[in-house]
Tab-separated table of C-alpha atoms in Angstrom:
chain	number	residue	atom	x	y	z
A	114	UNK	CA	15.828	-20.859	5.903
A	115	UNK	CA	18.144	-21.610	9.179
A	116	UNK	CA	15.852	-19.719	11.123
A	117	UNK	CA	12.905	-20.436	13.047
A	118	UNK	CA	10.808	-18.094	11.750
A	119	UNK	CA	10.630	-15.851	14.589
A	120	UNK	CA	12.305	-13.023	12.281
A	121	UNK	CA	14.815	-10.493	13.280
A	122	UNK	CA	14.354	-9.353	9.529
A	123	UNK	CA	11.343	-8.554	8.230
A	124	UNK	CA	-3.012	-4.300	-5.984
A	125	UNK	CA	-3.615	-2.950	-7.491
A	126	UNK	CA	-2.948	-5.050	-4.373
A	127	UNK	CA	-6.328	-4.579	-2.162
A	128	UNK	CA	-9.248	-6.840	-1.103
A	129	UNK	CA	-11.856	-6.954	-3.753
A	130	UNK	CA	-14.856	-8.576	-2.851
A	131	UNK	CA	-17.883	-9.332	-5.540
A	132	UNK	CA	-21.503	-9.360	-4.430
A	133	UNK	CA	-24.012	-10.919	-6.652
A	134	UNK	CA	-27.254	-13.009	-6.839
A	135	UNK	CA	-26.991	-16.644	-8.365
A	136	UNK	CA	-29.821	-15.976	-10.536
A	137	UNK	CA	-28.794	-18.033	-13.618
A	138	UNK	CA	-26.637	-15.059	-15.336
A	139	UNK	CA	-25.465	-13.803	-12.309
A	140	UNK	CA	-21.878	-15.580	-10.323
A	141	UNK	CA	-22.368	-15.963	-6.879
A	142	UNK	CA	-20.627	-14.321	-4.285
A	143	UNK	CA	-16.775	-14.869	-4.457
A	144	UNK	CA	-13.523	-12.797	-3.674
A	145	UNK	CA	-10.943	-12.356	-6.352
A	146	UNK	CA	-7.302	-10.345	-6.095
A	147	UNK	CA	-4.835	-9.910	-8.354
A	148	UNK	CA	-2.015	-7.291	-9.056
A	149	UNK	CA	0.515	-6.817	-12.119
A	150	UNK	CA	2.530	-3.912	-10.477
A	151	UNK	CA	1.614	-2.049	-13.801
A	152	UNK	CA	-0.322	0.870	-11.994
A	153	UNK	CA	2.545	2.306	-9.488
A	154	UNK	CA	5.137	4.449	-10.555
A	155	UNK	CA	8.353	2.978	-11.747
A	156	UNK	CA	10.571	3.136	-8.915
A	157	UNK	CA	7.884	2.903	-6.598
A	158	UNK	CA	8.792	1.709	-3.191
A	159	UNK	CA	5.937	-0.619	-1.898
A	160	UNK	CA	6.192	0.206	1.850
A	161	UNK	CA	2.935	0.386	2.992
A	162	UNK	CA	2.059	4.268	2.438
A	163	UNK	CA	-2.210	4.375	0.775
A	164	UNK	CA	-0.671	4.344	-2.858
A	165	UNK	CA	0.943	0.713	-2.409
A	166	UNK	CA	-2.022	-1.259	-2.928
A	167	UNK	CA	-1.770	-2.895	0.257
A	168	UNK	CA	1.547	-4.130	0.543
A	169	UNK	CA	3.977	-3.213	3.139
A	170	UNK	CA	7.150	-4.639	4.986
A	171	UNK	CA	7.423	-7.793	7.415
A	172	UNK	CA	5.819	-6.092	10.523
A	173	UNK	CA	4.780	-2.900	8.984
A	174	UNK	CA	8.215	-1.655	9.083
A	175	UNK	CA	9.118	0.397	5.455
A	176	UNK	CA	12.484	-0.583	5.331
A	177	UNK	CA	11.441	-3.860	4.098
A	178	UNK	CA	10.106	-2.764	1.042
A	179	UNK	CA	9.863	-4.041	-2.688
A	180	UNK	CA	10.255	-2.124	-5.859
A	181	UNK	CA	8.083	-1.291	-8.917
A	182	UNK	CA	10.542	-2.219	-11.981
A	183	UNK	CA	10.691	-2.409	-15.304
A	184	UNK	CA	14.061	-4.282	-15.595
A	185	UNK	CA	11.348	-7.589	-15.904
A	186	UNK	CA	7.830	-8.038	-16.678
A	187	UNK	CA	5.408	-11.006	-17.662
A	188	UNK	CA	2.987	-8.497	-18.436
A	189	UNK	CA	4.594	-4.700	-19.204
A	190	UNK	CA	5.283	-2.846	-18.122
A	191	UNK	CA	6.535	-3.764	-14.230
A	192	UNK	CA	7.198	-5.990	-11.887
A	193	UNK	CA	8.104	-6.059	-8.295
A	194	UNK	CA	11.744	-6.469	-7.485
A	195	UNK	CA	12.524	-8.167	-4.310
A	196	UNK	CA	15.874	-8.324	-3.438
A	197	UNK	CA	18.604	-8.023	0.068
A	198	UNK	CA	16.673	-6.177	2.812
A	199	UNK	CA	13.098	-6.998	1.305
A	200	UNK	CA	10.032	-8.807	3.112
A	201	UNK	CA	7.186	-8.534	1.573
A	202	UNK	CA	3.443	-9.032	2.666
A	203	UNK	CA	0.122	-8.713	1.500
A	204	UNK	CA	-2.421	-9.698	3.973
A	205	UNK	CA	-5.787	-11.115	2.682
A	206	UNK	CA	-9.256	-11.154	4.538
A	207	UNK	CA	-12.546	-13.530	3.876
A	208	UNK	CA	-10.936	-16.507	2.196
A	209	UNK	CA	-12.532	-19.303	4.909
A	210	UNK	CA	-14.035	-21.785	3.123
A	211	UNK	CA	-13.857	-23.096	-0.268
A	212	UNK	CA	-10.812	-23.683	-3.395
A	213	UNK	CA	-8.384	-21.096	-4.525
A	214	UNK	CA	-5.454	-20.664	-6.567
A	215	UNK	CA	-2.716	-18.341	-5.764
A	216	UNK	CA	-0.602	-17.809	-8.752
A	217	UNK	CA	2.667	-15.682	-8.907
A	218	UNK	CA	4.860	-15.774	-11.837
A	219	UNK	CA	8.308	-15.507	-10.995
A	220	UNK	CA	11.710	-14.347	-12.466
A	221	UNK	CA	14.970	-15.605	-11.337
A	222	UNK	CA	17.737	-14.091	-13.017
A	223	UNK	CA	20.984	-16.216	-14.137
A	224	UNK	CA	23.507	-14.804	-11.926
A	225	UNK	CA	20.740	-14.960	-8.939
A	226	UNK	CA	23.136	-15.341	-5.598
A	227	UNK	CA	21.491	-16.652	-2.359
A	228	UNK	CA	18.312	-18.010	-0.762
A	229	UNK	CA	14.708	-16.268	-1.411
A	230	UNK	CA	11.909	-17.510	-0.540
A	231	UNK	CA	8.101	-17.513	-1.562
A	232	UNK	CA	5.645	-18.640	1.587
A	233	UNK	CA	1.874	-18.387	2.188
A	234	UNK	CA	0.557	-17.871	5.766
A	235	UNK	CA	-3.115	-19.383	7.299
A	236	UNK	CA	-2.259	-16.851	9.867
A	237	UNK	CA	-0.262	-13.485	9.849
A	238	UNK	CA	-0.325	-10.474	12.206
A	239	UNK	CA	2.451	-7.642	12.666
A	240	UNK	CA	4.447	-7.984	15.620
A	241	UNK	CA	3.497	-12.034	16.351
A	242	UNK	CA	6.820	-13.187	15.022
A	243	UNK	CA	6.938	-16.961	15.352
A	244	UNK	CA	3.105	-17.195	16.595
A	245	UNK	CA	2.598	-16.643	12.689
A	246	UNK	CA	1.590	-19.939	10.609
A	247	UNK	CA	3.570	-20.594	7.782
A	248	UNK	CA	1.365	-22.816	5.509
A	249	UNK	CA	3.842	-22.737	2.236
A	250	UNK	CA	7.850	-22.123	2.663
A	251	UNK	CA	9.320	-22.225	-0.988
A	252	UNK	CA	13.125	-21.959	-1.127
A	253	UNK	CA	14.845	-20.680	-4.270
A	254	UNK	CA	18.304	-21.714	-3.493
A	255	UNK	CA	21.305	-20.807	-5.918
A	256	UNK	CA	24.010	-22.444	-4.491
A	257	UNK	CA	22.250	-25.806	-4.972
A	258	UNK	CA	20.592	-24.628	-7.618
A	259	UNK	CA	17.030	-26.212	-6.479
A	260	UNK	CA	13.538	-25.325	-5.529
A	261	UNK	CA	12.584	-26.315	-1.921
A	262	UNK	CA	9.500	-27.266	0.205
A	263	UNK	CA	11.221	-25.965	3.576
A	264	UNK	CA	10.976	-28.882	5.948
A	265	UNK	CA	9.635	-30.978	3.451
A	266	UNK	CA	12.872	-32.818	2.059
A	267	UNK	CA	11.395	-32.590	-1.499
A	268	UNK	CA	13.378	-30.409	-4.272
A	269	UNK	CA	13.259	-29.813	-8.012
A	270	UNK	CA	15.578	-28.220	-10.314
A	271	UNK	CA	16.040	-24.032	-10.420
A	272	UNK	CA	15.113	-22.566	-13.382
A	273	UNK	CA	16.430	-18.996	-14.210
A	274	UNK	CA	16.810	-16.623	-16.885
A	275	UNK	CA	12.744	-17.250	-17.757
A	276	UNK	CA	9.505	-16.610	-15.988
A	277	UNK	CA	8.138	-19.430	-14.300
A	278	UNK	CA	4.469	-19.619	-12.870
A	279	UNK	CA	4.379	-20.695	-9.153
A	280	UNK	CA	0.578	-21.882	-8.289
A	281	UNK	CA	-0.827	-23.182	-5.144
A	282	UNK	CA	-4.470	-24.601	-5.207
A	283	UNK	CA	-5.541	-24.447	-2.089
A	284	UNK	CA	-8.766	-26.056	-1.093
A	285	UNK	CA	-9.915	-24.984	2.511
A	286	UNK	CA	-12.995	-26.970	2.749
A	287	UNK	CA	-10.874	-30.756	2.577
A	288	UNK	CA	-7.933	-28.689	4.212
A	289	UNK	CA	-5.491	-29.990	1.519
A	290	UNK	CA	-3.283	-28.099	-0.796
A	291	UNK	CA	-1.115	-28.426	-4.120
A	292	UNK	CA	1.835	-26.588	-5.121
A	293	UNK	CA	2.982	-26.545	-8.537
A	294	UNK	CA	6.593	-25.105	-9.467
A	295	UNK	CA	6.450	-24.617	-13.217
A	296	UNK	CA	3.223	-26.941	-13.596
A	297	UNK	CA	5.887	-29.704	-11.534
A	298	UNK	CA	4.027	-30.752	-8.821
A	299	UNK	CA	6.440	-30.361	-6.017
A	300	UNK	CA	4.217	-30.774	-2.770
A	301	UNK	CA	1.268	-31.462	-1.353
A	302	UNK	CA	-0.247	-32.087	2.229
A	303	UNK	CA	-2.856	-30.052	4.757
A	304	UNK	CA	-3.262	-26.660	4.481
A	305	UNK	CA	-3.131	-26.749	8.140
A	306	UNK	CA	0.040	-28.891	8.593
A	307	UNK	CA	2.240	-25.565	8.316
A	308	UNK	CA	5.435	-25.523	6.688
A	309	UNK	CA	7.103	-27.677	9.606
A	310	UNK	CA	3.969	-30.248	9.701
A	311	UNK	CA	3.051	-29.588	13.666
A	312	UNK	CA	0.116	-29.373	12.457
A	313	UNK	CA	-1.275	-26.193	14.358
A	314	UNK	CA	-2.342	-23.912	11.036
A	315	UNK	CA	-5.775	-22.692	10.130
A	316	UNK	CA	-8.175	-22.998	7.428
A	317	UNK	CA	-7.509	-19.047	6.666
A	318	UNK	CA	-5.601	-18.068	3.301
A	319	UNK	CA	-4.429	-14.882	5.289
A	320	UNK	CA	-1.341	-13.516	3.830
A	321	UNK	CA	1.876	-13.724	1.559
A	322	UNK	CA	5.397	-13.284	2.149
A	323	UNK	CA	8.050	-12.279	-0.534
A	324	UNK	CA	11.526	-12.428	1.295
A	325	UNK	CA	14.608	-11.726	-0.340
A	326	UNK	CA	16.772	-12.881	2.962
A	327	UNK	CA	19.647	-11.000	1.676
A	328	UNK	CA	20.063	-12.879	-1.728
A	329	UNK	CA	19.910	-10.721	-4.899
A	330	UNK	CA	17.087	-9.801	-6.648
A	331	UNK	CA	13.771	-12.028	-7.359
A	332	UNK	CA	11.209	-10.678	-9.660
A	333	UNK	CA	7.583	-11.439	-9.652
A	334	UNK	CA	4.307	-10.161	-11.410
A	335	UNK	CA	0.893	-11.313	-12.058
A	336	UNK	CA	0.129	-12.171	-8.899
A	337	UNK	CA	-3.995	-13.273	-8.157
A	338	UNK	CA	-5.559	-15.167	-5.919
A	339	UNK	CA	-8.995	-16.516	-7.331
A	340	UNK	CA	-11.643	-19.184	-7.503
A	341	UNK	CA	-10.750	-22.685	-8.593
A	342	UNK	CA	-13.549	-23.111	-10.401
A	343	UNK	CA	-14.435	-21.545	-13.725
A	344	UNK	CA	-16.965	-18.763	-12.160
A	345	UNK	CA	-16.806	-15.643	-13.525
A	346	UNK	CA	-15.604	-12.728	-11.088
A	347	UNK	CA	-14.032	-9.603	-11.318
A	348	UNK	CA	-11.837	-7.006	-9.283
A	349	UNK	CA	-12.241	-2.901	-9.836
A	350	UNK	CA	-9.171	-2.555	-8.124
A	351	UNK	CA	-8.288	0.319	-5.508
A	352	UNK	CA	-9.199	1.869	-3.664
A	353	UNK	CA	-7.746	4.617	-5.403
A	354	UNK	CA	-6.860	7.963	-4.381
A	355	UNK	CA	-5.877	11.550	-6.335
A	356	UNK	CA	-6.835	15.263	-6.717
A	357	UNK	CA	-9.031	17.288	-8.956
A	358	UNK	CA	-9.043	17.333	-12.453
A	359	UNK	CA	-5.944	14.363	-12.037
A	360	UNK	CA	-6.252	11.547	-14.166
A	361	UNK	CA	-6.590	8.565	-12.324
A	362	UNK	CA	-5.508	5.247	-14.208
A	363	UNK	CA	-8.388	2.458	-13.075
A	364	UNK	CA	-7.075	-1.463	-13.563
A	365	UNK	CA	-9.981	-3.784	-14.245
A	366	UNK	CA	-9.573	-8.267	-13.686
A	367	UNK	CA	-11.719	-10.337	-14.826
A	368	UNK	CA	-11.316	-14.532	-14.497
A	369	UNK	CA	-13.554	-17.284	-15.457
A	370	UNK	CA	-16.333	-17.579	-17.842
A	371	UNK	CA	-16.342	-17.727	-21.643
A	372	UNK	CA	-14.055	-14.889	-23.422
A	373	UNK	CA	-13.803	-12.233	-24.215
A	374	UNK	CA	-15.370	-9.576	-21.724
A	375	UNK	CA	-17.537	-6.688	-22.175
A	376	UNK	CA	-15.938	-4.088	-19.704
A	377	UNK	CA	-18.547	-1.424	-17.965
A	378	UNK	CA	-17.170	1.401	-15.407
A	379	UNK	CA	-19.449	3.283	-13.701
A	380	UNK	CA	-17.014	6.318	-12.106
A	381	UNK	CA	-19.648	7.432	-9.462
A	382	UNK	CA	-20.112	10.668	-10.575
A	383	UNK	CA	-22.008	10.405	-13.899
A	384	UNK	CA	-19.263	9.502	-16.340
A	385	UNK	CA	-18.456	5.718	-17.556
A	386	UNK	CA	-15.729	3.863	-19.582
A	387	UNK	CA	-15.852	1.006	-21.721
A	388	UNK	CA	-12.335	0.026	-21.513
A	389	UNK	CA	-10.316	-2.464	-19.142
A	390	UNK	CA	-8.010	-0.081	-17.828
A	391	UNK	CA	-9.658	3.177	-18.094
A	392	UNK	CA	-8.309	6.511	-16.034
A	393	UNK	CA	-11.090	9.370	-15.579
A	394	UNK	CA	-10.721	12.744	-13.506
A	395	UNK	CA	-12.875	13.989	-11.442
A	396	UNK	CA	-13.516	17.519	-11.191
A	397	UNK	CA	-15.075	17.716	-7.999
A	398	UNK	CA	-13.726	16.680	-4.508
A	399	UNK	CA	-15.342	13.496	-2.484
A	400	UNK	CA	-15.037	10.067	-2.368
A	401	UNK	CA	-16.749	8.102	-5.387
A	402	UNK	CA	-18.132	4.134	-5.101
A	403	UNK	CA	-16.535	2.968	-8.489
A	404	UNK	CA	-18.479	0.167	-9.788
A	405	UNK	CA	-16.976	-2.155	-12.696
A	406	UNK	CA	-19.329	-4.604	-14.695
A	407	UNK	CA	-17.654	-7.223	-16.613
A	408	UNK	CA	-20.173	-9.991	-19.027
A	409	UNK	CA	-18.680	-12.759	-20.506
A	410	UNK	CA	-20.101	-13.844	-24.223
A	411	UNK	CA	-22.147	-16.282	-22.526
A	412	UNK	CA	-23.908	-12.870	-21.029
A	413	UNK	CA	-22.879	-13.877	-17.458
A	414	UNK	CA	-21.979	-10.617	-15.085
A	415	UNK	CA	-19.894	-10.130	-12.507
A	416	UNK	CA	-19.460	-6.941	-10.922
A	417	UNK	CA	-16.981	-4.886	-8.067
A	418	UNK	CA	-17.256	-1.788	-6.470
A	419	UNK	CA	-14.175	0.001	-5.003
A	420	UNK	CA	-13.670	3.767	-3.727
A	421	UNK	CA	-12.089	6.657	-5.259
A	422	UNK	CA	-11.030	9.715	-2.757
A	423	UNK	CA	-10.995	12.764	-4.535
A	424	UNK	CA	-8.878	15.478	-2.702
A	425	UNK	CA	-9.529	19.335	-3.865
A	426	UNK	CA	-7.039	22.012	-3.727
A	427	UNK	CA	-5.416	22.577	-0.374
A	428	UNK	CA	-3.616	25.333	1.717
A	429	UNK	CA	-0.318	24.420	2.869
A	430	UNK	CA	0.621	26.670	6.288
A	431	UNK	CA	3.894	28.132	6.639
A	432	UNK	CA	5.764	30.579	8.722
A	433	UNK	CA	8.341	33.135	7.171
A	434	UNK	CA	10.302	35.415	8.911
A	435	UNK	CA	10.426	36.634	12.733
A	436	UNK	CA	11.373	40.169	13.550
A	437	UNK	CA	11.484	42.150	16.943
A	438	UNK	CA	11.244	45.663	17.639
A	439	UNK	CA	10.776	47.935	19.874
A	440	UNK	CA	7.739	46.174	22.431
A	441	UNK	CA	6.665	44.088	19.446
A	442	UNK	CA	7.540	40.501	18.094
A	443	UNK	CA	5.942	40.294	14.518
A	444	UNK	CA	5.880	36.880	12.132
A	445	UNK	CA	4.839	36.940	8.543
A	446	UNK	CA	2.374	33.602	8.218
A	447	UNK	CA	2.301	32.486	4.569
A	448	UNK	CA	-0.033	30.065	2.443
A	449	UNK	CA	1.836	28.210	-0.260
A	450	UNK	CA	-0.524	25.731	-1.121
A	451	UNK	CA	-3.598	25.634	-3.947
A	452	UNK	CA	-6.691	26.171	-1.595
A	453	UNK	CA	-7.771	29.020	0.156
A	454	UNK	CA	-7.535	28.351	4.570
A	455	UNK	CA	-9.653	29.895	7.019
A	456	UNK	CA	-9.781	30.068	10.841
A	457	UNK	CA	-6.173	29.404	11.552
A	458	UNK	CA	-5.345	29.356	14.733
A	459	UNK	CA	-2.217	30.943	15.972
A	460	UNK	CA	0.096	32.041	18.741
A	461	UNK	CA	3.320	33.723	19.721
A	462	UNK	CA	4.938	32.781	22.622
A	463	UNK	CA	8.425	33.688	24.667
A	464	UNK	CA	10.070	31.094	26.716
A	465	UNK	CA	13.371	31.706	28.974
A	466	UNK	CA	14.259	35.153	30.708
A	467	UNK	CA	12.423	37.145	32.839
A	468	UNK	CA	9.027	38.067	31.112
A	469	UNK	CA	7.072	40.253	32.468
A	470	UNK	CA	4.281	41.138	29.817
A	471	UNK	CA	3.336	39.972	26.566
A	472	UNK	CA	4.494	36.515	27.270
A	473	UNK	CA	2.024	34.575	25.233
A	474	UNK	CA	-0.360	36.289	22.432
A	475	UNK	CA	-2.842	34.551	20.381
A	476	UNK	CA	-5.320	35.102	17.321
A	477	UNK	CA	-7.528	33.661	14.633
A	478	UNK	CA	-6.710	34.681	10.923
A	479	UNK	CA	-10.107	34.812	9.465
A	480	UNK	CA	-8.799	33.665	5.844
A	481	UNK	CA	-5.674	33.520	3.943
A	482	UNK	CA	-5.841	32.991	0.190
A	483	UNK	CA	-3.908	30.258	-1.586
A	484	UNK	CA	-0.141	32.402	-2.039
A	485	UNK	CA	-0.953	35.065	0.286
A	486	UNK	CA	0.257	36.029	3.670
A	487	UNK	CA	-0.621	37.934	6.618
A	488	UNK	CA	1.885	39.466	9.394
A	489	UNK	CA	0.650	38.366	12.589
A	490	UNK	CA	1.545	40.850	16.035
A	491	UNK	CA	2.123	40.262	19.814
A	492	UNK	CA	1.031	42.124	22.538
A	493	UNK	CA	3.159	44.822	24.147
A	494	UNK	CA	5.978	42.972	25.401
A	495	UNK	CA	8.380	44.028	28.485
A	496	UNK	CA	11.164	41.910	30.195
A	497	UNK	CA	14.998	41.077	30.243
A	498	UNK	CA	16.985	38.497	29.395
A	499	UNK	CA	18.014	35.406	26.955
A	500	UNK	CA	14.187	34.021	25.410
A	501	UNK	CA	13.195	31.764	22.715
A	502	UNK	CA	10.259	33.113	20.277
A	503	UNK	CA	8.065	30.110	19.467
A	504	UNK	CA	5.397	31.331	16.067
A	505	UNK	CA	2.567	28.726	15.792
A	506	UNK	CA	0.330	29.043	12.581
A	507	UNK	CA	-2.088	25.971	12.138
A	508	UNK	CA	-0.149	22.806	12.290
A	509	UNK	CA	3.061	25.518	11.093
A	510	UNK	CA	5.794	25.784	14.353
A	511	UNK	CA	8.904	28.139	13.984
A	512	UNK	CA	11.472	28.775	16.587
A	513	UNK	CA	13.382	32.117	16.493
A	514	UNK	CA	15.987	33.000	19.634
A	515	UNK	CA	16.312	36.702	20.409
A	516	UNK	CA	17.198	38.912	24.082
A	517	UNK	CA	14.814	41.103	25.324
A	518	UNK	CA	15.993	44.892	26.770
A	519	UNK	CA	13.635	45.863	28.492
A	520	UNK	CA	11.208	47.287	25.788
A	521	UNK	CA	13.301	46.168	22.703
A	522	UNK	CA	13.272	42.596	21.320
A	523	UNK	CA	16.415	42.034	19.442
A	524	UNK	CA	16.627	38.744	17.176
């Protein structure tokens, strides 16, 4: 990567995390995360805003973002693109103890030009630079046209133009790990040796890293990180997010057991699906516990409960025009959103020149309907001079320069 990792660059993705009894048809507790890009908007920047399902850039920064895409997909129909300025990361909490696989599948186009890279991280916080532990450095490397274990010395032919599954079983509990480049096993060693063996990692699957380090674009899709073993689990996905009466596409994952599933959603507020990948609205505002219920044909159950926020219309503050007069300063204070507002705060306020009444007014409008407006007044106002009108409405500021003659304000 010719850098020491110290960077000057930078799920349905969320943590889902199962709780059950292990009565004989019932899995035991286990985590389970997976994400096919297939519920975000085409085009969607994954920058770390609510709607990315927990990804963001190196460092929380947005301008290392990836892109929703449906120029490839494993599963349709998108992928995330990761290409030039993009880093990556999902971070991951709970996974301690036990054996995992992380599987990505991966895209590598034929005219792919550069050095990408796929890592893993038993520790990874924004802003620690190189105090972060790289378990995993993969190096997709075009000029060479190999696969490397950074630091590792061991390679294995590219392979573009196809998807290829990249899996890492990871087993925390004899802090060892495998990683498998198109089922080739390409390297294996201690979780905690990190990715340049000194040995100072942790037995934490904490994050993962999709950097493009400048070189064109990388696809990948179907990413999960589950059990090892063949316990059933599931993920209900979210937390999700919308308004009122929107329909809200839910994304259920199931792994393990004996197939096919049985898929039950339970939407929190009296309604239920049967399907996989439901969407329901909700027609009042709130936030919902969304519980999903998957049996296997063996009858064994797993379930996952999530959150839906429910957001109901809203009034959106504005101000419109600012006018003088003779004393007076009036402003017209305007709701253009779909919710009625009450109790907003407001003020009128002259700054510069020589003021010598009505320098500051304020008031309460009561109400203000969704698309309706009130004109709000100052107090008698008398001074001279140069002055800058400042209108506050609710969070709504507006800056209007005018003189004041004596008893005239002219704008």
């Amino acid at each position: 990567m010719k850098k020491n990792y110290c960077r000057t660059i930078g799920a349905i993705g969320a943590l889902f995390l199962f709780l059950g009894a292990s009565a004989t048809l019932t899995s035991s507790a286990s985590r389970t995360w997976a994400d096919n890009f297939d519920t975000y908007t085409n085009g969607q920047l994954l920058d770390g805003t609510p709607d990315d399902g927990g990804w963001k850039g190196w460092d929380n920064d947005p301008q290392f973002y990836g892109t929703v895409t449906n120029e490839q997909s494993i599963s349709t129909p998108h992928s995330v693109k990761i290409e030039l300025n993009s880093d990556l990361i999902h971070e991951y909490e709970g996974y301690t103890s036990g054996q995992w696989v992380y599987t990505a599948w991966q895209f590598v186009p034929t005219d792919f030009a550069g050095e990408s890279y796929f890592m893993l991280f038993s520790s990874y916080t924004d802003g620690a630079g190189s105090n972060n532990k790289w378990a995993l450095v993969i190096r997709f490397d075009s000029i060479n046209q190999i696969v490397e274990s950074e630091a590792d010395a061991v390679t294995t032919p590219l392979i573009t133009g196809q998807w290829i599954e990249l899996r890492t079983e990871i087993d925390l509990d004899s802090d060892w790990f495998k990683f498998y480049y198109n089922d080739y096993l390409l390297i294996q060693k201690a979780w905690t040796a990190c990715w340049n063996n000194a040995g100072d990692g942790f037995l934490v699957i904490d994050a993962v890293d999709l950097f493009a380090n400048t070189a064109s674009k990388v696809f990948y899709d179907d990413m999960s990180l589950v059990p090892m073993s063949n316990e059933l689990v599931c993920s209900a996905g979210g937390p999700y997010e919308g308004d009122v009466d929107e329909e809200i596409q839910f994304t259920g994952f199931a792994t393990g057991g004996v197939e096919p599933y049985t898929w039950h959603w339970d939407f929190g507020d009296g309604e239920e699906a049967t399907e996989q990948n439901p969407t329901h609205a909700y027609t009042e505002a709130g936030v919902f516990n969304v519980t999903l219920t998957v049996t296997d044909d063996e009858g064994t159950i797993a379930t996952d409960t999530t959150t839906a926020t429910i957001v109901g219309p809203q009034p959106v503050i504005g101000i419109g025009e600012i006018t003088g007069g003779l004393l007076k300063v009036n402003a017209v204070v305007q709701n253009t959103g779909t919710g009625d507002a009450a109790d907003i705060d407001w003020s009128i306020k002259l700054t510069g020149g020589l003021i010598i009444l009505g320098k500051e007014t304020t008031g309460t409008i009561a109400s203000l309907a969704a698309g309706g407006e009130e004109t709000i007044t100052s107090s008698l106002i008398l001074g001279l001079g140069a002055t800058t009108i400042t209108v506050t409405a609710g969070p709504a500021t507006k800056n209007q320069e005018a003189t004041v003659l004596l008893i005239f304000i002219k704008i």
